[in-house]
Amino acid sequence: MDILMLGTGNAFAKKYYNNNALLCQNGFTLLIDCGITALLSLHQIGQPLDGIDAVLISHIHADHIGGLEEYAFRMKFQYRKRPVLYVPDKLAEPLWEHSLRGGLWQEQSQKLEDYFEVRRIREGIPAVLHDGLTVEIIRTEHIPGKISYSLLFNNSFFYTADMRFHPELVTDLVRNRGCVVFHDCQFVTPGEVHATLEELLTLPEDVQSKIYLMHYADDKDRYEGRTGRMKFIEQHVRYTISDGKVEPTAPSGP
Ligand SMILES: O=c1ccn([C@@H]2O[C@H](COP(=O)(O)O)[C@@H](O)[C@H]2O)c(=O)[nH]1
Ligand SMILES: [Zn+2]
Ligand SMILES: [Zn+2]
C-alpha cells in the first residue's frame, strides 16, 4: 500500500496545505478527505481528477471536505462522470444539507447522489473498497458532539484523521494488531480537539516508533528532533506501508 499526502498541515496551515492523502493499492487510488487545498495539490503533482477511483471523507470540516464542491462540479461538467464517494452513513445527510447543498444545488441537481455514486459505510463493518483494500471506520473523539471518524485500512494502517488523544486505542492497534499509525498532531498545549505532541510523547517508545505525525502547524521545523521516536510525514512524498514499516517509495523503472 502506498500513500502520498497532498497536504500535511492543520486546518489553518498555509505552508503544508490541508491534511488530505492519496492511498494507492493494487492500481486503485483513493482520495482520503478533500479539503480546500486538495485540488491545488492534485494539480501541482499532475494527478488528473479522473485518475482517482473514489473519495472517502472522515468528518465535516473544511480542511477535509472544502474541495468537494470543485471536485463535484469538475467531475460532472468537465469529465461527465459521477465519481464514487464513500461516506460514513451518519455523515451523508449533514454533508449535503449543512455543507455542499449551498453551492451544488441547482434545479436539475438537488441531492448528493446527483453528483456522486454514494456508498455509505458503517462503523464495525469493514468496507471492501477494492481487491486487497478494506477500510473500517472507527468513531473517535474530536470536537465535542461532532461526528468524526478515524480510518483503519487492511487492519494494519490506522489513519487518525482528526482525533483527540486516545492512548488505549493507539496502543492496542500498535501492539495487538501490528498497525502503523498516521496521527494528527498539535504542537500547542492544551489540545482540546487534537492530540498534542506533549500527549503523544507520553506513549511508550515501542508505540511511538510506529507513529508518523501529520496535520501539523506551519512552524513544524521548530519541532524537528523533539518528537521522541515519532517521525514527521512529509507533503508530496510517496511512502510504501508494508510489514509494519513506512518507507519512502523506491523509484521504479530503469
Ligand atoms: O472547539 C473548537 C473547534 C475548532 N477549533 C479550531 O478549529 C480547527 C478546526 O479544524 P480541524 O480540521 O479540526 O483542525 C481546530 O484545529 C482548532 O484550531 C478549536 O480550537 N476548538
Ligand atoms: Zn483537520
Ligand atoms: Zn476536524
Coordinates of N, CA, C and O and ligand atoms in Angstrom, one line a residue, residues 11-12 59 61 63-64 142-143 162 193-194 215, ligand 1:
A11 N -5.7 22.8 10.0 CA -6.8 23.5 9.3 C -6.4 24.9 8.8 O -7.0 25.3 7.8
F12 N -5.4 25.5 9.5 CA -5.1 26.9 9.1 C -3.7 26.9 8.4 O -3.2 28.0 8.2
H59 N -14.8 13.5 8.2 CA -15.7 14.4 9.0 C -15.9 15.7 8.3 O -15.2 16.0 7.3
H61 N -15.3 19.1 8.3 CA -14.6 20.3 8.5 C -14.0 20.7 7.1 O -13.6 19.9 6.3
D63 N -11.2 21.7 6.0 CA -9.9 21.2 5.6 C -10.0 19.7 5.2 O -9.0 19.1 4.7
H64 N -11.2 19.1 5.4 CA -11.4 17.7 5.0 C -12.5 17.6 3.9 O -12.5 16.5 3.2
H142 N -13.3 14.1 18.6 CA -12.6 15.3 18.0 C -13.2 16.5 18.6 O -12.8 17.0 19.6
I143 N -14.3 17.1 18.0 CA -15.0 18.2 18.5 C -16.1 17.7 19.4 O -16.9 16.8 18.8
D162 N -8.7 13.5 12.2 CA -8.6 14.4 13.4 C -9.2 13.7 14.6 O -10.4 13.3 14.7
V193 N -9.0 19.6 20.9 CA -9.7 18.9 19.8 C -8.8 18.0 19.0 O -9.2 17.2 18.1
H194 N -7.5 18.0 19.3 CA -6.5 17.1 18.6 C -5.5 16.6 19.7 O -5.4 17.2 20.8
H215 N -0.9 16.6 10.0 CA -1.9 17.6 10.5 C -1.2 18.6 11.5 O -1.7 18.9 12.6
Ligands
LIG1 O1 -14.0 23.7 19.6 C1 -13.1 24.0 18.7 C2 -13.4 24.0 17.4 C3 -12.4 24.3 16.5 N1 -11.2 24.8 16.9 C4 -10.2 25.1 15.9 O2 -10.6 24.9 14.6 C5 -9.9 23.9 14.0 C6 -10.8 23.0 13.2 O3 -10.2 22.3 12.2 P1 -9.6 20.9 12.4 O4 -9.6 20.3 11.0 O5 -10.4 20.1 13.3 O6 -8.2 21.1 12.9 C7 -9.2 23.2 15.1 O7 -7.9 22.6 14.8 C8 -9.0 24.3 16.1 O8 -7.8 25.1 15.7 C9 -10.9 24.8 18.2 O9 -9.8 25.1 18.7 N2 -11.9 24.4 19.1

